[in-house]
Amino acid sequence: MLCLCTNYGDNVRTWICALALLLLPLPTLATDAGKSPSSTAAVDAVLPQVEALYLDLHQHPELSFHEQRTAATLADGLRKLGFDVTTGVGKLGVVGVLKNGAGPTVMLRTELDALPVKEQTGLAYASQVTTHNDAGVEVPVMHACGHDVHMSAWMGTATLLSKSRDQWRGTLVLIGQPAEETVGGASAMLKDGLFTRFPKPDYVIAIHDESELPAGTVGYTPGYSHANVDSVDITIYGKGGHGAMPQTTVDPIVIAARTVLSLQTIVSRELDPRDPAVITVGSIHGGTKHNIIPDSVHLQLTVRSYKPETRKHLLASIERIAKAESEAGGAPKPPLVEFSDASDSVYNDPKLTERVVAVLRRRLGNDKVVEMPPKMVAEDFSEYGKAGVPVVMFFVGAVNPAKYQAAKASGERLPSLHSSLFAPDVKPTLETAMEAETAVLLDLLGKP
Ligand SMILES: [Zn+2]
Ligand SMILES: [Zn+2]
């Protein structure tokens, strides 16, 4: 079932591979009549096809907004299951609709993209792919965030639901979203009519694999689960000159140093300590040589928060402090403060989260469902919630349980998502992802 071509950069071979995959026989689908499609037996019946899809996707990762082969693979899989499929939504997004009578509309989202990371797991099926990024630089590519787990479980869940239409009603919408890692894909799909050209969902669900939970378990975070992320560039102006004659200059390096320290007081002194936020100055550049005072210094910041009012406060304070420090230093002109790359926090609808958690506890067992603290990372799943639909993303443990226990005992830190060493425990992770997704969808699309 695996395509052996791995040269991503070679278009012809890539498309021959894609074509070969499209010509594969239909997966044999077995969900025993009367048995729940979320049962372990039903899930295990589709597991071989789902694992094969995982290995194929893992060996053919594609960068954000370049997921042509991946999108074609998913679109073809959904078509074979009887979904009404549209491609090219928001550039490369896939939308599959399966109508099954009157009832609610529920959307399940997966991401399509991978990262410019060189896989170092040493696995037999490790990615060997390299490609050219948008700047024309050759980079390695790896599914280091586990989006291949999400896509293959998503296809397995689509298979299980499509073969058990007597057990649910309503409309199931499956979407494959491009460019999550660069946080442009969700908004591109919405701008292209995701909620107007297709049935608007009553709920949107997504999973993410989790490098801090053992396989077989599921995590959830009610309310805010991912952060608002803003990038800020500050250019501080001085008056350059000889390093031995500071009296003839205004030194922007000294102003920058004071600015960096003053910025630390925003989180520590201005915010409620129970309201988490981060201001990190990740880059500082100025000057060329020991004995020259430069004309300017450039700072690059990442700023993270959950609440919109906190975000507003942070950005306003950064600007205020940058201006005040420049003025205090006698700068010839105010600093240039620029904001970019904004992404909004994910807010898991508390009522929907409660309902989903109850389903997961019933399906997997109380001890397999754990509450997790919010993360400070970005996730453009927030866009669907911002568009006015209750959303919930929950987390599926991806770490081999024995390795997890050993690491816990020794205090060793296991590879995180985005690490070149991240290697999900494939079979139990996919199994739990499908059991969880199928159980949740069956509940939300349940017969009255
Ligand atoms: Zn990621
Ligand atoms: Zn991810």
CSV table of C-alpha atoms and ligand atoms in Angstrom, one decimal:
chain,number,residue,atom,x,y,z
A,1,MET,CA,0.0,0.0,0.0
A,2,LEU,CA,3.0,2.3,0.4
A,3,CYS,CA,4.3,4.4,-2.3
A,4,LEU,CA,8.0,4.2,-2.3
A,5,CYS,CA,8.7,7.5,-4.1
A,6,THR,CA,10.0,10.0,-1.5
A,7,ASN,CA,11.5,12.7,-3.7
A,8,TYR,CA,9.0,15.5,-2.9
A,9,GLY,CA,10.7,18.0,-5.2
A,10,ASP,CA,10.1,15.8,-8.3
A,11,ASN,CA,6.7,16.7,-9.4
A,12,VAL,CA,6.3,13.9,-11.9
A,13,ARG,CA,7.2,11.2,-9.5
A,14,THR,CA,5.0,12.8,-6.8
A,15,TRP,CA,2.0,12.8,-9.0
A,16,ILE,CA,2.7,9.2,-10.2
A,17,CYS,CA,2.7,8.3,-6.5
A,18,ALA,CA,-0.5,10.1,-5.9
A,19,LEU,CA,-2.1,8.4,-8.8
A,20,ALA,CA,-0.9,5.0,-7.7
A,21,LEU,CA,-2.6,5.7,-4.3
A,22,LEU,CA,-5.8,6.7,-6.0
A,23,LEU,CA,-5.9,3.4,-7.8
A,24,LEU,CA,-5.7,1.3,-4.7
A,25,PRO,CA,-8.6,-1.0,-4.0
A,26,LEU,CA,-11.4,0.3,-1.8
A,27,PRO,CA,-10.7,-0.5,1.9
A,28,THR,CA,-12.7,-3.4,3.2
A,29,LEU,CA,-14.9,-2.0,5.9
A,30,ALA,CA,-16.3,-4.0,8.7
A,31,THR,CA,-18.6,-2.7,11.4
A,32,ASP,CA,-20.7,-5.6,12.6
A,33,ALA,CA,-24.4,-4.8,12.4
A,34,GLY,CA,-25.6,-4.0,15.9
A,35,LYS,CA,-22.1,-3.2,17.2
A,36,SER,CA,-21.2,0.4,18.0
A,37,PRO,CA,-18.9,1.8,15.3
A,38,SER,CA,-16.9,3.2,18.2
A,39,SER,CA,-16.3,-0.2,19.7
A,40,THR,CA,-12.7,-1.5,19.9
A,41,ALA,CA,-13.7,-4.4,17.5
A,42,ALA,CA,-15.1,-2.0,14.9
A,43,VAL,CA,-12.1,0.3,15.2
A,44,ASP,CA,-9.6,-2.6,15.0
A,45,ALA,CA,-11.3,-3.7,11.8
A,46,VAL,CA,-10.3,-0.5,10.0
A,47,LEU,CA,-7.0,-0.1,11.8
A,48,PRO,CA,-4.8,-1.9,9.1
A,49,GLN,CA,-6.0,0.6,6.4
A,50,VAL,CA,-5.7,3.5,8.8
A,51,GLU,CA,-2.1,2.5,9.7
A,52,ALA,CA,-1.2,2.1,6.1
A,53,LEU,CA,-2.5,5.6,5.4
A,54,TYR,CA,-0.5,6.9,8.4
A,55,LEU,CA,2.7,5.4,7.0
A,56,ASP,CA,2.1,6.8,3.6
A,57,LEU,CA,1.3,10.3,4.9
A,58,HIS,CA,4.2,10.2,7.3
A,59,GLN,CA,6.6,9.4,4.4
A,60,HIS,CA,5.1,12.2,2.2
A,61,PRO,CA,4.9,15.3,4.4
A,62,GLU,CA,4.3,18.6,2.7
A,63,LEU,CA,4.8,22.2,4.0
A,64,SER,CA,2.0,24.6,4.7
A,65,PHE,CA,0.0,25.6,1.6
A,66,HIS,CA,1.9,23.0,-0.4
A,67,GLU,CA,-0.2,20.0,0.6
A,68,GLN,CA,-1.3,19.0,-2.9
A,69,ARG,CA,-0.6,15.3,-2.6
A,70,THR,CA,-2.0,15.1,0.9
A,71,ALA,CA,-5.2,16.9,0.0
A,72,ALA,CA,-5.7,14.7,-3.1
A,73,THR,CA,-5.2,11.5,-1.0
A,74,LEU,CA,-7.8,12.6,1.6
A,75,ALA,CA,-10.3,13.8,-1.0
A,76,ASP,CA,-10.1,10.5,-2.8
A,77,GLY,CA,-10.5,8.5,0.4
A,78,LEU,CA,-13.7,10.5,1.3
A,79,ARG,CA,-15.1,10.1,-2.2
A,80,LYS,CA,-14.8,6.3,-2.0
A,81,LEU,CA,-16.8,6.5,1.3
A,82,GLY,CA,-19.6,8.3,-0.4
A,83,PHE,CA,-18.9,11.8,0.8
A,84,ASP,CA,-19.7,14.8,-1.4
A,85,VAL,CA,-16.2,16.2,-1.7
A,86,THR,CA,-15.0,19.7,-2.7
A,87,THR,CA,-11.3,20.5,-3.0
A,88,GLY,CA,-9.4,23.8,-3.3
A,89,VAL,CA,-11.3,25.4,-0.4
A,90,GLY,CA,-9.0,28.1,1.0
A,91,LYS,CA,-6.4,27.2,-1.6
A,92,LEU,CA,-5.9,23.5,-0.7
A,93,GLY,CA,-8.6,22.7,1.8
A,94,VAL,CA,-10.8,19.6,1.5
A,95,VAL,CA,-14.5,19.5,2.5
A,96,GLY,CA,-16.4,16.3,2.6
A,97,VAL,CA,-20.2,16.3,3.4
A,98,LEU,CA,-22.2,13.2,4.3
A,99,LYS,CA,-25.9,13.9,4.7
A,100,ASN,CA,-27.9,11.4,6.7
A,101,GLY,CA,-31.4,12.9,7.1
A,102,ALA,CA,-32.6,15.7,9.4
A,103,GLY,CA,-30.5,16.4,12.5
A,104,PRO,CA,-27.5,18.4,13.7
A,105,THR,CA,-24.5,19.3,11.5
A,106,VAL,CA,-21.1,18.4,13.1
A,107,MET,CA,-17.7,19.2,11.6
A,108,LEU,CA,-14.5,17.2,12.3
A,109,ARG,CA,-11.3,19.0,11.4
A,110,THR,CA,-7.8,17.7,10.5
A,111,GLU,CA,-4.8,19.6,9.4
A,112,LEU,CA,-2.8,18.7,6.3
A,113,ASP,CA,0.6,20.3,6.8
A,114,ALA,CA,4.0,19.3,8.1
A,115,LEU,CA,7.1,21.1,9.3
A,116,PRO,CA,10.6,22.0,8.0
A,117,VAL,CA,12.3,19.6,10.5
A,118,LYS,CA,14.8,16.8,9.7
A,119,GLU,CA,13.4,13.6,11.2
A,120,GLN,CA,16.0,11.9,13.5
A,121,THR,CA,13.8,9.2,15.0
A,122,GLY,CA,15.8,6.4,13.2
A,123,LEU,CA,12.5,4.7,12.4
A,124,ALA,CA,12.4,2.5,9.3
A,125,TYR,CA,9.6,4.7,7.9
A,126,ALA,CA,11.2,8.0,8.8
A,127,SER,CA,10.6,10.9,6.4
A,128,GLN,CA,13.5,11.4,3.9
A,129,VAL,CA,11.7,14.3,2.2
A,130,THR,CA,13.3,17.5,1.3
A,131,THR,CA,11.8,20.4,-0.6
A,132,HIS,CA,12.3,24.1,-1.3
A,133,ASN,CA,10.5,26.5,1.1
A,134,ASP,CA,8.8,29.7,-0.1
A,135,ALA,CA,12.2,31.5,0.1
A,136,GLY,CA,13.7,29.0,-2.2
A,137,VAL,CA,15.9,27.4,0.5
A,138,GLU,CA,16.1,23.6,0.6
A,139,VAL,CA,14.6,22.2,3.8
A,140,PRO,CA,13.8,18.8,5.2
A,141,VAL,CA,10.1,18.0,5.9
A,142,MET,CA,8.6,16.0,8.7
A,143,HIS,CA,5.2,15.4,10.3
A,144,ALA,CA,6.7,16.5,13.6
A,145,CYS,CA,3.4,17.8,14.9
A,146,GLY,CA,1.6,14.5,14.3
A,147,HIS,CA,-0.9,15.9,11.7
A,148,ASP,CA,-0.4,12.5,10.0
A,149,VAL,CA,-2.0,10.9,13.1
A,150,HIS,CA,-5.0,13.3,12.9
A,151,MET,CA,-5.5,12.7,9.1
A,152,SER,CA,-5.4,8.9,9.3
A,153,ALA,CA,-7.7,8.7,12.4
A,154,TRP,CA,-10.0,11.2,10.6
A,155,MET,CA,-10.2,8.9,7.6
A,156,GLY,CA,-10.8,5.9,9.9
A,157,THR,CA,-13.6,7.8,11.7
A,158,ALA,CA,-15.1,8.8,8.4
A,159,THR,CA,-15.0,5.1,7.4
A,160,LEU,CA,-16.7,4.0,10.6
A,161,LEU,CA,-19.5,6.7,10.4
A,162,SER,CA,-20.2,6.2,6.7
A,163,LYS,CA,-20.7,2.4,7.3
A,164,SER,CA,-23.1,2.8,10.2
A,165,ARG,CA,-25.6,5.4,9.0
A,166,ASP,CA,-28.4,3.5,10.8
A,167,GLN,CA,-26.8,4.7,14.1
A,168,TRP,CA,-26.8,8.4,13.6
A,169,ARG,CA,-28.6,11.2,11.8
A,170,GLY,CA,-27.8,14.7,10.6
A,171,THR,CA,-24.9,15.9,8.5
A,172,LEU,CA,-21.3,15.0,9.0
A,173,VAL,CA,-18.7,17.5,7.5
A,174,LEU,CA,-15.1,16.5,7.4
A,175,ILE,CA,-12.5,19.1,6.7
A,176,GLY,CA,-8.8,18.8,5.8
A,177,GLN,CA,-7.3,22.2,6.6
A,178,PRO,CA,-4.1,23.4,5.0
A,179,ALA,CA,-1.5,25.6,6.7
A,180,GLU,CA,-2.1,25.2,10.4
A,181,GLU,CA,1.5,25.6,11.3
A,182,THR,CA,1.6,29.0,9.6
A,183,VAL,CA,-1.9,29.8,11.0
A,184,GLY,CA,-3.4,30.9,7.7
A,185,GLY,CA,-5.4,27.8,6.7
A,186,ALA,CA,-8.5,28.1,8.9
A,187,SER,CA,-9.1,31.7,8.0
A,188,ALA,CA,-8.5,31.0,4.3
A,189,MET,CA,-11.1,28.2,4.3
A,190,LEU,CA,-13.6,30.4,6.2
A,191,LYS,CA,-13.0,33.3,3.7
A,192,ASP,CA,-13.6,30.9,0.9
A,193,GLY,CA,-17.1,30.1,2.2
A,194,LEU,CA,-16.6,27.1,4.6
A,195,PHE,CA,-19.6,28.2,6.7
A,196,THR,CA,-21.7,29.5,3.7
A,197,ARG,CA,-21.1,27.2,0.7
A,198,PHE,CA,-21.4,24.1,2.9
A,199,PRO,CA,-23.7,23.2,5.7
A,200,LYS,CA,-22.9,25.4,8.7
A,201,PRO,CA,-21.9,23.2,11.7
A,202,ASP,CA,-23.6,23.3,15.1
A,203,TYR,CA,-20.3,22.1,16.6
A,204,VAL,CA,-16.7,21.8,15.4
A,205,ILE,CA,-14.5,19.1,16.9
A,206,ALA,CA,-10.8,18.5,16.5
A,207,ILE,CA,-8.1,16.4,18.1
A,208,HIS,CA,-4.5,17.0,18.6
A,209,ASP,CA,-1.9,14.4,19.5
A,210,GLU,CA,-0.2,15.0,22.8
A,211,SER,CA,3.5,14.4,23.6
A,212,GLU,CA,2.8,14.6,27.4
A,213,LEU,CA,0.2,11.9,27.7
A,214,PRO,CA,0.5,8.1,27.3
A,215,ALA,CA,-1.3,6.5,24.3
A,216,GLY,CA,-4.7,5.2,25.4
A,217,THR,CA,-5.5,8.4,27.3
A,218,VAL,CA,-7.2,11.6,26.3
A,219,GLY,CA,-6.8,15.1,27.7
A,220,TYR,CA,-9.1,18.1,27.7
A,221,THR,CA,-9.0,21.8,28.7
A,222,PRO,CA,-12.2,23.6,29.3
A,223,GLY,CA,-12.2,27.3,28.2
A,224,TYR,CA,-9.0,28.8,26.9
A,225,SER,CA,-6.6,26.0,25.7
A,226,HIS,CA,-4.3,27.8,23.3
A,227,ALA,CA,-2.9,31.3,23.5
A,228,ASN,CA,-3.3,34.6,21.6
A,229,VAL,CA,0.0,35.0,19.8
A,230,ASP,CA,1.4,38.4,18.6
A,231,SER,CA,4.7,39.2,17.1
A,232,VAL,CA,6.1,42.7,17.8
A,233,ASP,CA,9.1,44.4,16.1
A,234,ILE,CA,10.6,47.4,17.8
A,235,THR,CA,13.3,49.6,16.1
A,236,ILE,CA,15.0,51.9,18.6
A,237,TYR,CA,16.7,55.0,17.1
A,238,GLY,CA,19.9,56.6,18.4
A,239,LYS,CA,22.7,58.7,17.1
A,240,GLY,CA,25.7,56.7,16.1
A,241,GLY,CA,29.4,57.6,16.5
A,242,HIS,CA,32.7,56.6,17.9
A,243,GLY,CA,32.7,54.1,20.8
A,244,ALA,CA,35.3,56.2,22.5
A,245,MET,CA,33.3,59.4,22.3
A,246,PRO,CA,29.8,58.5,23.8
A,247,GLN,CA,29.2,62.1,24.6
A,248,THR,CA,28.7,62.8,20.9
A,249,THR,CA,26.1,60.0,20.5
A,250,VAL,CA,22.8,58.7,21.7
A,251,ASP,CA,23.5,55.0,22.3
A,252,PRO,CA,20.5,52.9,21.1
A,253,ILE,CA,22.1,49.7,22.6
A,254,VAL,CA,21.7,51.2,26.1
A,255,ILE,CA,18.1,52.3,25.4
A,256,ALA,CA,17.4,48.8,24.0
A,257,ALA,CA,18.9,47.1,27.1
A,258,ARG,CA,16.7,49.3,29.4
A,259,THR,CA,13.7,48.6,27.2
A,260,VAL,CA,14.2,44.8,27.4
A,261,LEU,CA,14.3,45.0,31.2
A,262,SER,CA,11.3,47.4,31.6
A,263,LEU,CA,9.2,45.1,29.3
A,264,GLN,CA,9.6,42.4,32.0
A,265,THR,CA,7.6,44.5,34.4
A,266,ILE,CA,4.5,44.3,32.3
A,267,VAL,CA,3.7,40.7,33.2
A,268,SER,CA,5.2,40.8,36.6
A,269,ARG,CA,3.8,44.1,37.8
A,270,GLU,CA,0.8,45.1,35.7
A,271,LEU,CA,-1.1,41.8,35.3
A,272,ASP,CA,-3.1,39.8,37.8
A,273,PRO,CA,-0.8,36.9,38.7
A,274,ARG,CA,-3.6,34.5,38.0
A,275,ASP,CA,-3.8,35.7,34.4
A,276,PRO,CA,-1.0,34.0,32.5
A,277,ALA,CA,1.0,35.9,29.8
A,278,VAL,CA,4.4,35.9,28.2
A,279,ILE,CA,6.6,38.6,26.7
A,280,THR,CA,9.8,37.2,25.3
A,281,VAL,CA,12.4,39.2,23.5
A,282,GLY,CA,13.7,36.5,21.1
A,283,SER,CA,16.0,38.6,19.0
A,284,ILE,CA,18.1,41.8,19.5
A,285,HIS,CA,20.3,43.1,16.7
A,286,GLY,CA,22.4,46.3,16.6
A,287,GLY,CA,25.9,47.4,15.7
A,288,THR,CA,28.7,46.0,13.7
A,289,LYS,CA,31.9,46.4,15.6
A,290,HIS,CA,33.4,46.9,19.1
A,291,ASN,CA,34.1,50.6,18.8
A,292,ILE,CA,31.1,51.9,16.8
A,293,ILE,CA,27.9,53.1,18.5
A,294,PRO,CA,25.2,52.2,16.0
A,295,ASP,CA,22.3,54.3,14.7
A,296,SER,CA,19.6,51.8,15.6
A,297,VAL,CA,18.7,48.5,17.4
A,298,HIS,CA,16.0,46.1,16.3
A,299,LEU,CA,14.1,43.9,18.8
A,300,GLN,CA,11.8,41.0,18.0
A,301,LEU,CA,9.2,39.9,20.6
A,302,THR,CA,6.7,37.1,20.9
A,303,VAL,CA,3.7,38.0,23.1
A,304,ARG,CA,1.2,35.4,24.5
A,305,SER,CA,-2.0,35.7,26.4
A,306,TYR,CA,-5.5,34.1,26.7
A,307,LYS,CA,-8.0,36.9,27.3
A,308,PRO,CA,-8.6,39.6,24.7
A,309,GLU,CA,-8.4,42.3,27.3
A,310,THR,CA,-5.1,41.0,28.5
A,311,ARG,CA,-3.7,41.0,25.0
A,312,LYS,CA,-4.8,44.6,24.5
A,313,HIS,CA,-3.1,45.6,27.7
A,314,LEU,CA,0.2,43.8,26.8
A,315,LEU,CA,0.4,45.4,23.4
A,316,ALA,CA,-0.4,48.9,24.6
A,317,SER,CA,2.1,48.6,27.5
A,318,ILE,CA,4.9,47.4,25.1
A,319,GLU,CA,4.3,50.5,22.9
A,320,ARG,CA,4.1,52.8,26.0
A,321,ILE,CA,7.3,51.5,27.5
A,322,ALA,CA,9.3,51.4,24.2
A,323,LYS,CA,8.4,55.1,23.6
A,324,ALA,CA,9.1,56.2,27.2
A,325,GLU,CA,12.5,54.5,27.3
A,326,SER,CA,13.5,56.1,24.0
A,327,GLU,CA,12.4,59.4,25.3
A,328,ALA,CA,14.2,58.9,28.6
A,329,GLY,CA,17.4,58.0,26.7
A,330,GLY,CA,17.1,61.2,24.6
A,331,ALA,CA,16.5,59.4,21.3
A,332,PRO,CA,16.3,61.7,18.2
A,333,LYS,CA,12.9,60.2,17.4
A,334,PRO,CA,10.3,57.7,18.8
A,335,PRO,CA,10.8,54.0,18.2
A,336,LEU,CA,9.0,52.2,15.4
A,337,VAL,CA,6.7,49.6,17.0
A,338,GLU,CA,5.1,47.1,14.6
A,339,PHE,CA,2.6,44.3,15.3
A,340,SER,CA,2.2,41.3,13.0
A,341,ASP,CA,1.5,37.5,12.8
A,342,ALA,CA,-1.5,37.7,15.2
A,343,SER,CA,-3.3,34.5,16.1
A,344,ASP,CA,-6.3,34.2,18.5
A,345,SER,CA,-6.6,32.0,21.5
A,346,VAL,CA,-8.7,28.8,21.3
A,347,TYR,CA,-11.7,28.9,23.6
A,348,ASN,CA,-13.2,25.4,24.1
A,349,ASP,CA,-16.9,26.0,24.7
A,350,PRO,CA,-17.4,24.9,28.3
A,351,LYS,CA,-20.8,23.2,27.8
A,352,LEU,CA,-19.7,21.3,24.7
A,353,THR,CA,-16.5,20.3,26.5
A,354,GLU,CA,-18.5,19.0,29.4
A,355,ARG,CA,-20.6,16.9,27.0
A,356,VAL,CA,-17.6,15.6,25.1
A,357,VAL,CA,-15.8,14.7,28.3
A,358,ALA,CA,-18.8,12.8,29.6
A,359,VAL,CA,-18.8,10.8,26.4
A,360,LEU,CA,-15.1,10.1,26.5
A,361,ARG,CA,-15.3,9.0,30.2
A,362,ARG,CA,-18.1,6.6,29.3
A,363,ARG,CA,-16.2,5.2,26.3
A,364,LEU,CA,-12.6,5.1,27.6
A,365,GLY,CA,-13.0,5.0,31.4
A,366,ASN,CA,-12.6,7.7,34.0
A,367,ASP,CA,-8.9,7.1,34.5
A,368,LYS,CA,-8.2,7.6,30.8
A,369,VAL,CA,-9.6,11.1,30.5
A,370,VAL,CA,-7.6,13.8,32.2
A,371,GLU,CA,-7.9,17.6,32.5
A,372,MET,CA,-4.8,19.4,31.2
A,373,PRO,CA,-3.6,23.0,31.8
A,374,PRO,CA,-3.8,25.4,28.8
A,375,LYS,CA,-0.9,25.8,26.5
A,376,MET,CA,0.9,29.0,25.4
A,377,VAL,CA,1.2,27.8,21.8
A,378,ALA,CA,-0.9,29.0,18.8
A,379,GLU,CA,-3.6,27.0,17.0
A,380,ASP,CA,-5.8,28.5,14.3
A,381,PHE,CA,-8.6,26.1,15.3
A,382,SER,CA,-9.7,29.3,17.2
A,383,GLU,CA,-11.0,30.7,13.9
A,384,TYR,CA,-13.9,28.3,13.8
A,385,GLY,CA,-15.0,29.4,17.3
A,386,LYS,CA,-14.5,33.1,16.4
A,387,ALA,CA,-16.9,32.5,13.5
A,388,GLY,CA,-19.7,31.8,16.0
A,389,VAL,CA,-19.7,28.0,16.4
A,390,PRO,CA,-19.1,26.2,19.7
A,391,VAL,CA,-15.8,24.3,19.3
A,392,VAL,CA,-13.8,21.8,21.3
A,393,MET,CA,-10.3,20.4,20.7
A,394,PHE,CA,-9.2,17.5,22.8
A,395,PHE,CA,-5.8,15.8,23.1
A,396,VAL,CA,-4.9,12.2,22.3
A,397,GLY,CA,-1.9,10.7,24.1
A,398,ALA,CA,0.8,9.6,21.7
A,399,VAL,CA,3.6,8.4,23.9
A,400,ASN,CA,4.3,4.7,24.3
A,401,PRO,CA,2.9,3.9,27.8
A,402,ALA,CA,6.1,2.0,29.0
A,403,LYS,CA,8.3,4.9,27.8
A,404,TYR,CA,6.0,7.3,29.5
A,405,GLN,CA,6.2,5.5,32.8
A,406,ALA,CA,10.0,5.1,32.6
A,407,ALA,CA,10.4,8.9,31.8
A,408,LYS,CA,8.1,9.8,34.7
A,409,ALA,CA,10.2,7.7,37.1
A,410,SER,CA,13.5,9.0,35.9
A,411,GLY,CA,12.5,12.6,35.3
A,412,GLU,CA,13.6,12.5,31.7
A,413,ARG,CA,11.9,14.8,29.3
A,414,LEU,CA,10.4,13.0,26.3
A,415,PRO,CA,10.6,14.7,22.8
A,416,SER,CA,7.9,17.3,22.4
A,417,LEU,CA,5.8,18.1,19.4
A,418,HIS,CA,7.9,19.7,16.7
A,419,SER,CA,11.0,17.8,17.9
A,420,SER,CA,13.0,15.8,15.2
A,421,LEU,CA,12.7,12.9,17.7
A,422,PHE,CA,8.9,12.9,18.1
A,423,ALA,CA,7.6,9.4,17.3
A,424,PRO,CA,4.0,8.6,18.2
A,425,ASP,CA,3.2,5.1,19.4
A,426,VAL,CA,1.2,4.6,16.2
A,427,LYS,CA,-1.2,1.8,16.8
A,428,PRO,CA,-2.6,2.7,20.2
A,429,THR,CA,-2.6,6.4,19.4
A,430,LEU,CA,-4.7,5.8,16.2
A,431,GLU,CA,-7.0,3.4,18.0
A,432,THR,CA,-7.8,5.8,20.8
A,433,ALA,CA,-8.1,8.7,18.4
A,434,MET,CA,-10.7,6.8,16.4
A,435,GLU,CA,-12.6,5.5,19.4
A,436,ALA,CA,-12.8,9.0,20.9
A,437,GLU,CA,-13.8,10.8,17.6
A,438,THR,CA,-16.4,8.2,16.7
A,439,ALA,CA,-17.9,8.1,20.2
A,440,VAL,CA,-18.1,11.9,20.3
A,441,LEU,CA,-19.6,12.2,16.8
A,442,LEU,CA,-22.1,9.5,17.5
A,443,ASP,CA,-23.2,11.3,20.6
A,444,LEU,CA,-23.5,14.7,18.9
A,445,LEU,CA,-25.3,13.1,15.9
A,446,GLY,CA,-27.2,10.8,18.1
A,447,LYS,CA,-30.8,9.7,17.3
A,448,PRO,CA,-33.3,11.5,19.6
B,1,ZN,ZN,2.5,22.2,15.3
B,2,ZN,ZN,-0.2,20.6,15.3
